[in-house]
């Protein structure tokens, strides 16, 4: 009896402490609870106006934290403000409404080719020309697979978090699920830190783009987990980018670079397929290339791919570990690949190939082990090689294919086949 009484008093005490803690947080200066501004959090009421009121009040006071307690908050576009953090408590879920007229888009700079695409930039959370903004907490942001028959591929809806021309942006600890297009999409923005974030389903996880003469600068993607239907990390015109300590599972490419990048580090990451979540356009699950660096492959770009370090990477069940290619208008300087192990490469040899006027200047593979599925035929060994499309394709060599490279160095590189292959190992 005494033990039960003690346990009862202990539990009552814990509940009292939790209530007191919640009250203290609610009353903290700089903390704005969306429920205090009328948010229902019931998953049925459109909470956009209430959430926006909380954001506006926070910004008017000089900044702080807009807090989402547990609940399901149905919303259209929320416009972030400078020096405002959206904090999602455990059990809090921001859910995109299926009403497409509830979404707005920013106005990207006119020099970006994407500026003409208008509504393609729509977002659930939107920042335009801001500083010191953040999304944090253990809660969830749910794009809700919003379908738009007039959107890209006649199905894609709004991106989940879009920001343009912003500085000092932090995204930490949250989960993005079922994005209706890209989960995080940003343009011409600097000092962006994305850390300990989980991406599940949807299309691209993190996609960021600068433009000629105006790259995205100082971007870190660290300790994140990607389980995406499309490319996990993608974009172009990057300067000073770090991708580290990430788990990357995709039904498309792990990292797809479609334009110039300088000072790029990809370190201590795991890439593996097949994708847990399907590629929504084709419904397939197979993962494509682990690292697909292909300036100019999608549309014309100008600039350099230079000072790239890839180190301490593991890959499994990818179509090709490395697909490095150049198209006209682009150049490539030094790329170093250190300490990489890949198994189950099932479609194509790793390749370094320039189809531009200039060559790759200097590419080094050091302490690299790759195991391919093999099984190639004599007929495949004599196939002609044409300029690649947007993904790695079968080649007349099974291990490495190089074209127009000034200096290519292999140092302690091991190549194996699971099945006998009639193609040469190198070409």
CSV table of C-alpha atoms in Angstrom, one decimal:
chain,number,residue,atom,x,y,z
A,1,UNK,CA,0.0,0.0,0.0
A,2,UNK,CA,2.8,2.4,0.9
A,3,UNK,CA,4.6,1.6,-2.4
A,4,UNK,CA,1.4,2.3,-4.4
A,5,UNK,CA,0.9,5.5,-2.5
A,6,UNK,CA,4.5,6.6,-3.2
A,7,UNK,CA,4.2,5.7,-6.9
A,8,UNK,CA,0.9,7.7,-7.1
A,9,UNK,CA,2.5,10.8,-5.5
A,10,UNK,CA,5.5,10.4,-7.8
A,11,UNK,CA,3.3,10.3,-10.9
A,12,UNK,CA,1.3,13.2,-9.8
A,13,UNK,CA,4.5,15.1,-9.2
A,14,UNK,CA,5.8,14.3,-12.7
A,15,UNK,CA,2.5,15.5,-14.3
A,16,UNK,CA,2.7,18.7,-12.2
A,17,UNK,CA,6.2,19.3,-13.4
A,18,UNK,CA,5.3,18.7,-17.0
A,19,UNK,CA,2.4,21.2,-16.7
A,20,UNK,CA,4.6,23.7,-15.0
A,21,UNK,CA,7.3,23.3,-17.7
A,22,UNK,CA,4.7,23.7,-20.5
A,23,UNK,CA,3.4,26.8,-18.8
A,24,UNK,CA,6.9,28.2,-18.4
A,25,UNK,CA,7.7,27.7,-22.1
A,26,UNK,CA,4.4,29.3,-23.1
A,27,UNK,CA,5.2,32.3,-21.0
A,28,UNK,CA,8.8,32.7,-22.0
A,29,UNK,CA,9.6,36.0,-23.7
A,30,UNK,CA,10.1,35.5,-27.4
A,31,UNK,CA,8.0,32.3,-27.6
A,32,UNK,CA,4.7,32.5,-29.5
A,33,UNK,CA,2.4,29.5,-29.3
A,34,UNK,CA,0.3,29.1,-32.4
A,35,UNK,CA,-2.7,28.0,-30.3
A,36,UNK,CA,-2.7,31.3,-28.6
A,37,UNK,CA,-3.4,32.9,-32.0
A,38,UNK,CA,-6.3,30.6,-32.8
A,39,UNK,CA,-4.7,27.5,-34.4
A,40,UNK,CA,-6.9,24.4,-33.8
A,41,UNK,CA,-4.4,21.7,-34.6
A,42,UNK,CA,-7.2,19.3,-35.3
A,43,UNK,CA,-6.1,18.3,-38.8
A,44,UNK,CA,-9.4,19.7,-40.3
A,45,UNK,CA,-9.4,23.4,-39.6
A,46,UNK,CA,-7.3,25.5,-42.0
A,47,UNK,CA,-4.8,27.0,-39.5
A,48,UNK,CA,-2.9,29.2,-42.0
A,49,UNK,CA,-4.2,32.6,-40.7
A,50,UNK,CA,-3.5,31.7,-37.0
A,51,UNK,CA,0.0,30.5,-37.8
A,52,UNK,CA,0.7,33.6,-39.8
A,53,UNK,CA,-0.5,35.8,-37.0
A,54,UNK,CA,1.9,34.1,-34.6
A,55,UNK,CA,4.8,34.6,-37.1
A,56,UNK,CA,3.9,38.3,-37.6
A,57,UNK,CA,3.7,38.9,-33.8
A,58,UNK,CA,7.1,37.2,-33.3
A,59,UNK,CA,8.7,39.3,-36.1
A,60,UNK,CA,7.2,42.5,-34.8
A,61,UNK,CA,8.7,41.9,-31.4
A,62,UNK,CA,12.2,41.6,-32.9
A,63,UNK,CA,12.1,37.8,-33.5
A,64,UNK,CA,11.9,34.6,-31.4
A,65,UNK,CA,10.3,31.3,-31.6
A,66,UNK,CA,6.9,30.3,-33.0
A,67,UNK,CA,6.0,27.1,-31.3
A,68,UNK,CA,3.8,24.2,-32.5
A,69,UNK,CA,2.6,22.0,-29.6
A,70,UNK,CA,1.4,18.5,-30.4
A,71,UNK,CA,-1.4,18.4,-33.0
A,72,UNK,CA,-2.0,18.3,-36.7
A,73,UNK,CA,-1.9,21.8,-38.2
A,74,UNK,CA,-3.5,22.0,-41.7
A,75,UNK,CA,-2.1,24.9,-43.7
A,76,UNK,CA,-1.4,26.6,-46.9
A,77,UNK,CA,1.7,28.9,-47.4
A,78,UNK,CA,3.2,30.2,-44.2
A,79,UNK,CA,5.4,33.3,-44.9
A,80,UNK,CA,8.5,33.3,-42.6
A,81,UNK,CA,10.0,36.5,-41.4
A,82,UNK,CA,13.6,37.4,-40.4
A,83,UNK,CA,14.8,36.3,-37.0
A,84,UNK,CA,11.9,33.8,-36.6
A,85,UNK,CA,12.2,30.1,-35.8
A,86,UNK,CA,9.4,27.7,-36.3
A,87,UNK,CA,9.7,25.1,-33.6
A,88,UNK,CA,7.8,21.8,-33.8
A,89,UNK,CA,7.4,19.9,-30.6
A,90,UNK,CA,7.3,16.1,-30.6
A,91,UNK,CA,3.8,15.2,-31.9
A,92,UNK,CA,3.4,18.4,-33.8
A,93,UNK,CA,2.7,18.0,-37.5
A,94,UNK,CA,2.3,20.7,-40.1
A,95,UNK,CA,0.2,19.3,-43.0
A,96,UNK,CA,-0.1,20.8,-46.4
A,97,UNK,CA,-3.7,21.4,-47.5
A,98,UNK,CA,-4.8,19.9,-50.8
A,99,UNK,CA,-6.4,23.2,-51.8
A,100,UNK,CA,-3.9,24.4,-54.4
A,101,UNK,CA,-5.2,28.0,-54.2
A,102,UNK,CA,-3.8,28.3,-50.7
A,103,UNK,CA,-0.2,28.3,-51.9
A,104,UNK,CA,1.9,31.2,-53.0
A,105,UNK,CA,5.4,31.5,-54.5
A,106,UNK,CA,8.3,33.9,-54.2
A,107,UNK,CA,9.7,36.0,-57.1
A,108,UNK,CA,13.2,34.6,-57.9
A,109,UNK,CA,15.8,37.0,-59.4
A,110,UNK,CA,15.2,37.5,-63.1
A,111,UNK,CA,18.7,36.3,-64.0
A,112,UNK,CA,17.8,32.7,-62.9
A,113,UNK,CA,16.5,30.6,-65.7
A,114,UNK,CA,13.9,29.2,-63.3
A,115,UNK,CA,12.4,32.6,-62.7
A,116,UNK,CA,9.9,32.2,-65.6
A,117,UNK,CA,8.4,29.1,-64.1
A,118,UNK,CA,6.1,31.0,-61.7
A,119,UNK,CA,4.0,28.7,-59.6
A,120,UNK,CA,6.6,25.9,-59.8
A,121,UNK,CA,8.2,27.7,-56.8
A,122,UNK,CA,5.1,27.4,-54.6
A,123,UNK,CA,5.8,26.3,-51.0
A,124,UNK,CA,4.2,25.2,-47.8
A,125,UNK,CA,6.8,27.3,-45.9
A,126,UNK,CA,8.2,30.3,-47.7
A,127,UNK,CA,11.1,32.7,-47.1
A,128,UNK,CA,12.0,35.6,-49.4
A,129,UNK,CA,14.9,38.0,-48.8
A,130,UNK,CA,15.3,37.0,-45.1
A,131,UNK,CA,18.0,36.7,-42.5
A,132,UNK,CA,18.4,34.4,-39.5
A,133,UNK,CA,15.5,32.0,-40.0
A,134,UNK,CA,15.2,28.5,-38.7
A,135,UNK,CA,13.0,25.4,-38.6
A,136,UNK,CA,13.7,23.1,-35.6
A,137,UNK,CA,12.4,20.5,-33.2
A,138,UNK,CA,11.5,16.9,-33.2
A,139,UNK,CA,8.1,17.3,-35.0
A,140,UNK,CA,7.1,16.7,-38.6
A,141,UNK,CA,6.4,18.7,-41.7
A,142,UNK,CA,4.1,16.8,-44.0
A,143,UNK,CA,3.8,17.8,-47.7
A,144,UNK,CA,0.8,15.5,-47.9
A,145,UNK,CA,1.6,14.3,-51.4
A,146,UNK,CA,-0.5,17.2,-52.7
A,147,UNK,CA,-1.4,16.4,-56.3
A,148,UNK,CA,-1.6,19.0,-59.1
A,149,UNK,CA,-2.6,17.8,-62.5
A,150,UNK,CA,-1.4,21.1,-64.0
A,151,UNK,CA,2.0,20.9,-62.2
A,152,UNK,CA,5.4,19.5,-63.3
A,153,UNK,CA,4.9,16.1,-64.9
A,154,UNK,CA,1.2,16.7,-64.5
A,155,UNK,CA,1.3,15.6,-60.9
A,156,UNK,CA,3.8,17.6,-58.7
A,157,UNK,CA,2.4,20.1,-56.2
A,158,UNK,CA,4.1,22.7,-54.0
A,159,UNK,CA,7.6,22.3,-52.5
A,160,UNK,CA,7.6,22.0,-48.7
A,161,UNK,CA,10.2,24.6,-47.6
A,162,UNK,CA,11.3,27.2,-50.2
A,163,UNK,CA,13.6,30.2,-49.6
A,164,UNK,CA,15.2,32.7,-52.0
A,165,UNK,CA,17.9,35.3,-51.4
A,166,UNK,CA,18.2,34.4,-47.7
A,167,UNK,CA,21.2,34.3,-45.3
A,168,UNK,CA,21.9,32.3,-42.2
A,169,UNK,CA,19.3,29.6,-42.4
A,170,UNK,CA,19.1,26.6,-40.1
A,171,UNK,CA,17.1,23.5,-40.3
A,172,UNK,CA,17.6,21.0,-37.5
A,173,UNK,CA,16.1,17.8,-36.1
A,174,UNK,CA,12.8,17.9,-37.9
A,175,UNK,CA,11.3,15.3,-40.3
A,176,UNK,CA,10.0,16.1,-43.8
A,177,UNK,CA,7.6,13.5,-45.2
A,178,UNK,CA,5.7,13.0,-48.4
A,179,UNK,CA,6.8,16.3,-50.0
A,180,UNK,CA,4.6,17.2,-53.0
A,181,UNK,CA,7.8,18.2,-54.8
A,182,UNK,CA,11.2,19.1,-53.3
A,183,UNK,CA,11.3,18.9,-49.5
A,184,UNK,CA,13.8,21.8,-49.2
A,185,UNK,CA,14.4,24.0,-52.2
A,186,UNK,CA,16.5,27.2,-52.1
A,187,UNK,CA,18.1,29.6,-54.5
A,188,UNK,CA,20.8,32.2,-54.3
A,189,UNK,CA,21.1,31.8,-50.5
A,190,UNK,CA,24.2,31.7,-48.2
A,191,UNK,CA,25.2,30.2,-44.9
A,192,UNK,CA,22.7,27.4,-44.8
A,193,UNK,CA,23.0,24.6,-42.2
A,194,UNK,CA,20.8,21.5,-42.5
A,195,UNK,CA,21.6,19.1,-39.7
A,196,UNK,CA,20.0,15.9,-38.3
A,197,UNK,CA,17.0,16.1,-40.6
A,198,UNK,CA,15.1,13.1,-41.9
A,199,UNK,CA,13.6,13.1,-45.4
A,200,UNK,CA,11.0,10.4,-46.2
A,201,UNK,CA,9.2,10.0,-49.6
A,202,UNK,CA,8.5,12.8,-52.0
A,203,UNK,CA,10.9,13.9,-54.7
A,204,UNK,CA,14.3,15.6,-54.0
A,205,UNK,CA,15.3,15.9,-50.4
A,206,UNK,CA,17.5,19.0,-50.6
A,207,UNK,CA,17.8,20.9,-53.9
A,208,UNK,CA,19.6,24.2,-54.2
A,209,UNK,CA,20.5,26.4,-57.1
A,210,UNK,CA,22.5,29.6,-57.6
A,211,UNK,CA,23.2,31.2,-61.0
A,212,UNK,CA,26.0,32.4,-63.1
A,213,UNK,CA,28.2,34.6,-61.0
A,214,UNK,CA,25.9,34.1,-58.0
A,215,UNK,CA,26.3,30.6,-56.4
A,216,UNK,CA,24.8,29.4,-53.2
A,217,UNK,CA,27.6,29.8,-50.7
A,218,UNK,CA,28.6,28.0,-47.5
A,219,UNK,CA,26.0,25.2,-47.3
A,220,UNK,CA,26.3,22.3,-44.9
A,221,UNK,CA,24.2,19.1,-45.0
A,222,UNK,CA,25.4,17.1,-42.0
A,223,UNK,CA,24.0,14.0,-40.2
A,224,UNK,CA,20.9,13.8,-42.3
A,225,UNK,CA,18.9,10.7,-43.4
A,226,UNK,CA,17.4,10.6,-46.9
A,227,UNK,CA,14.8,8.0,-48.0
A,228,UNK,CA,13.6,9.9,-51.1
A,229,UNK,CA,11.8,8.9,-54.3
A,230,UNK,CA,13.9,11.3,-56.5
A,231,UNK,CA,17.5,12.6,-56.1
A,232,UNK,CA,18.4,13.0,-52.4
A,233,UNK,CA,20.6,16.0,-52.9
A,234,UNK,CA,20.7,18.0,-56.2
A,235,UNK,CA,21.3,21.4,-57.7
A,236,UNK,CA,23.9,23.7,-59.3
A,237,UNK,CA,26.1,26.7,-58.9
A,238,UNK,CA,27.5,25.8,-55.4
A,239,UNK,CA,30.5,27.3,-53.6
A,240,UNK,CA,31.8,25.9,-50.3
A,241,UNK,CA,29.5,22.9,-49.8
A,242,UNK,CA,29.9,20.2,-47.2
A,243,UNK,CA,27.8,16.9,-47.3
A,244,UNK,CA,28.9,14.8,-44.4
A,245,UNK,CA,27.8,11.9,-42.2
A,246,UNK,CA,24.6,11.3,-44.2
A,247,UNK,CA,22.6,8.1,-44.9
A,248,UNK,CA,21.3,8.3,-48.5
A,249,UNK,CA,18.7,5.9,-49.8
A,250,UNK,CA,17.0,6.9,-53.1
A,251,UNK,CA,15.0,5.6,-56.0
A,252,UNK,CA,17.0,8.0,-58.2
A,253,UNK,CA,20.6,9.5,-57.7
A,254,UNK,CA,22.2,10.0,-54.3
A,255,UNK,CA,23.9,13.3,-55.2
A,256,UNK,CA,23.1,14.9,-58.6
A,257,UNK,CA,25.0,18.0,-59.6
A,258,UNK,CA,23.6,19.6,-62.7
A,259,UNK,CA,25.8,22.7,-62.9
A,260,UNK,CA,29.1,24.1,-61.7
A,261,UNK,CA,30.4,23.7,-58.1
A,262,UNK,CA,33.7,24.7,-56.4
A,263,UNK,CA,35.0,23.6,-53.1
A,264,UNK,CA,32.7,20.6,-52.6
A,265,UNK,CA,33.3,18.0,-49.9
A,266,UNK,CA,31.4,14.8,-49.7
A,267,UNK,CA,32.6,12.9,-46.6
A,268,UNK,CA,31.7,9.9,-44.5
A,269,UNK,CA,28.4,9.0,-46.1
A,270,UNK,CA,26.5,5.8,-46.9
A,271,UNK,CA,24.6,5.5,-50.2
A,272,UNK,CA,22.4,2.4,-50.8
A,273,UNK,CA,19.5,1.1,-52.8
A,274,UNK,CA,17.0,0.0,-53.7
A,275,UNK,CA,14.9,3.0,-52.6
A,276,UNK,CA,12.6,2.4,-49.7
A,277,UNK,CA,10.1,4.8,-51.3
A,278,UNK,CA,9.2,4.6,-55.0
A,279,UNK,CA,10.1,7.1,-57.7
A,280,UNK,CA,6.6,8.6,-57.9
A,281,UNK,CA,6.7,9.3,-61.6
A,282,UNK,CA,7.8,5.8,-62.7
A,283,UNK,CA,7.0,3.8,-59.5
A,284,UNK,CA,10.4,2.1,-59.6
A,285,UNK,CA,12.7,1.6,-56.6
A,286,UNK,CA,16.1,0.9,-58.1
A,287,UNK,CA,18.8,3.4,-57.1
A,288,UNK,CA,20.7,5.1,-59.9
A,289,UNK,CA,24.2,6.6,-59.4
A,290,UNK,CA,25.7,7.2,-56.0
A,291,UNK,CA,27.4,10.4,-57.2
A,292,UNK,CA,26.3,11.9,-60.5
A,293,UNK,CA,28.3,15.1,-61.2
A,294,UNK,CA,27.1,16.3,-64.6
A,295,UNK,CA,27.4,20.0,-65.3
A,296,UNK,CA,25.3,21.0,-68.3
A,297,UNK,CA,23.4,17.6,-68.6
A,298,UNK,CA,20.0,19.0,-68.0
A,299,UNK,CA,20.3,22.4,-69.6
A,300,UNK,CA,23.2,24.7,-70.6
A,301,UNK,CA,25.3,26.0,-67.7
A,302,UNK,CA,28.6,27.8,-67.6
A,303,UNK,CA,31.4,27.5,-65.1
A,304,UNK,CA,33.8,25.2,-63.4
A,305,UNK,CA,33.6,21.9,-61.4
A,306,UNK,CA,36.7,22.2,-59.3
A,307,UNK,CA,38.3,21.4,-55.9
A,308,UNK,CA,36.1,18.4,-55.2
A,309,UNK,CA,37.0,16.0,-52.4
A,310,UNK,CA,35.0,12.7,-52.0
A,311,UNK,CA,36.2,10.6,-49.0
A,312,UNK,CA,35.3,7.7,-46.7
A,313,UNK,CA,32.2,6.7,-48.6
A,314,UNK,CA,30.3,3.4,-48.8
A,315,UNK,CA,27.9,2.4,-51.6
A,316,UNK,CA,25.7,-0.6,-52.2
A,317,UNK,CA,23.3,-1.5,-55.0
A,318,UNK,CA,23.7,1.6,-57.1
A,319,UNK,CA,23.6,1.6,-60.9
A,320,UNK,CA,27.1,3.2,-61.0
A,321,UNK,CA,29.2,4.5,-58.2
A,322,UNK,CA,30.6,7.5,-60.1
A,323,UNK,CA,29.2,9.3,-63.2
A,324,UNK,CA,31.3,12.4,-63.9
A,325,UNK,CA,30.5,14.2,-67.2
A,326,UNK,CA,31.0,17.6,-68.7
A,327,UNK,CA,28.9,19.3,-71.4
A,328,UNK,CA,29.8,22.4,-73.5
A,329,UNK,CA,30.3,25.5,-71.5
A,330,UNK,CA,31.7,23.7,-68.4
A,331,UNK,CA,35.2,23.0,-67.3
A,332,UNK,CA,36.6,20.7,-64.6
A,333,UNK,CA,39.7,21.1,-62.4
A,334,UNK,CA,40.8,18.8,-59.7
A,335,UNK,CA,38.6,16.0,-58.3
A,336,UNK,CA,40.0,13.6,-55.6
A,337,UNK,CA,38.2,10.4,-54.5
A,338,UNK,CA,39.7,8.8,-51.4
A,339,UNK,CA,38.7,5.6,-49.5
A,340,UNK,CA,35.5,4.5,-51.2
A,341,UNK,CA,34.0,1.0,-51.2
A,342,UNK,CA,31.1,0.1,-53.5
A,343,UNK,CA,29.3,-3.3,-54.0
A,344,UNK,CA,26.5,-4.4,-56.2
A,345,UNK,CA,27.1,-1.8,-59.0
A,346,UNK,CA,24.6,-3.2,-61.4
A,347,UNK,CA,24.4,-1.1,-64.6
A,348,UNK,CA,27.4,0.9,-65.7
A,349,UNK,CA,31.2,1.3,-65.2
A,350,UNK,CA,32.3,4.4,-63.3
A,351,UNK,CA,33.1,7.1,-65.8
A,352,UNK,CA,34.9,10.4,-66.1
A,353,UNK,CA,34.0,11.8,-69.5
A,354,UNK,CA,34.2,15.3,-71.1
A,355,UNK,CA,32.0,16.1,-74.0
A,356,UNK,CA,32.9,19.8,-73.7
A,357,UNK,CA,35.6,21.6,-75.6
A,358,UNK,CA,38.0,21.1,-72.7
A,359,UNK,CA,39.1,18.1,-70.7
A,360,UNK,CA,38.9,17.1,-67.1
A,361,UNK,CA,42.2,18.5,-65.8
A,362,UNK,CA,43.1,16.2,-62.9
A,363,UNK,CA,41.1,13.3,-61.4
A,364,UNK,CA,42.5,10.9,-58.7
A,365,UNK,CA,41.0,7.7,-57.4
A,366,UNK,CA,42.9,6.5,-54.3
A,367,UNK,CA,42.1,3.5,-52.1
A,368,UNK,CA,39.0,2.6,-53.9
A,369,UNK,CA,37.3,-0.9,-54.2
A,370,UNK,CA,34.3,-1.5,-56.5
A,371,UNK,CA,32.5,-4.7,-57.1
A,372,UNK,CA,30.3,-4.8,-60.2
A,373,UNK,CA,27.5,-7.3,-61.1
A,374,UNK,CA,29.3,-8.1,-64.4
A,375,UNK,CA,27.9,-10.4,-67.1
A,376,UNK,CA,28.7,-8.2,-70.1
A,377,UNK,CA,28.9,-9.7,-73.5
A,378,UNK,CA,31.3,-9.4,-76.5
A,379,UNK,CA,28.6,-7.5,-78.3
A,380,UNK,CA,28.5,-4.9,-75.5
A,381,UNK,CA,32.3,-4.6,-75.7
A,382,UNK,CA,32.0,-3.3,-79.2
A,383,UNK,CA,29.2,-0.9,-78.7
A,384,UNK,CA,29.6,2.8,-79.7
A,385,UNK,CA,29.7,5.4,-77.0
A,386,UNK,CA,27.6,8.5,-77.4
A,387,UNK,CA,27.3,11.6,-75.2
A,388,UNK,CA,25.4,10.6,-72.0
A,389,UNK,CA,21.9,11.8,-71.2
A,390,UNK,CA,21.0,12.6,-67.7
A,391,UNK,CA,21.9,9.3,-66.1
A,392,UNK,CA,24.6,6.7,-66.2
A,393,UNK,CA,24.3,4.2,-69.1
A,394,UNK,CA,25.9,0.9,-70.1
A,395,UNK,CA,29.4,1.3,-71.5
A,396,UNK,CA,31.8,-1.0,-73.4
A,397,UNK,CA,34.0,-1.4,-70.4
A,398,UNK,CA,32.9,-2.9,-67.1
A,399,UNK,CA,35.2,-1.1,-64.6
A,400,UNK,CA,36.1,2.4,-65.7
A,401,UNK,CA,35.5,4.5,-68.8
A,402,UNK,CA,37.5,7.8,-69.3
A,403,UNK,CA,37.2,10.2,-72.1
A,404,UNK,CA,39.1,13.5,-72.6
A,405,UNK,CA,40.9,13.6,-69.3
A,406,UNK,CA,44.3,15.2,-69.0
A,407,UNK,CA,45.5,13.4,-65.9
A,408,UNK,CA,43.8,10.3,-64.5
A,409,UNK,CA,45.5,8.7,-61.5
A,410,UNK,CA,44.6,5.3,-60.0
A,411,UNK,CA,46.3,4.5,-56.7
A,412,UNK,CA,45.4,1.2,-55.0
A,413,UNK,CA,42.1,0.8,-57.0
A,414,UNK,CA,40.6,-2.7,-56.9
A,415,UNK,CA,37.8,-3.7,-59.4
A,416,UNK,CA,35.9,-7.0,-59.2
A,417,UNK,CA,33.0,-8.7,-61.0
A,418,UNK,CA,30.4,-11.0,-59.5
A,419,UNK,CA,29.9,-12.7,-62.9
A,420,UNK,CA,32.4,-13.1,-65.8
A,421,UNK,CA,32.3,-10.1,-68.1
A,422,UNK,CA,33.5,-10.1,-71.7
A,423,UNK,CA,34.1,-6.4,-71.8
A,424,UNK,CA,37.6,-4.9,-71.0
A,425,UNK,CA,38.0,-3.6,-67.4
A,426,UNK,CA,39.2,-0.1,-68.6
A,427,UNK,CA,38.6,2.0,-71.6
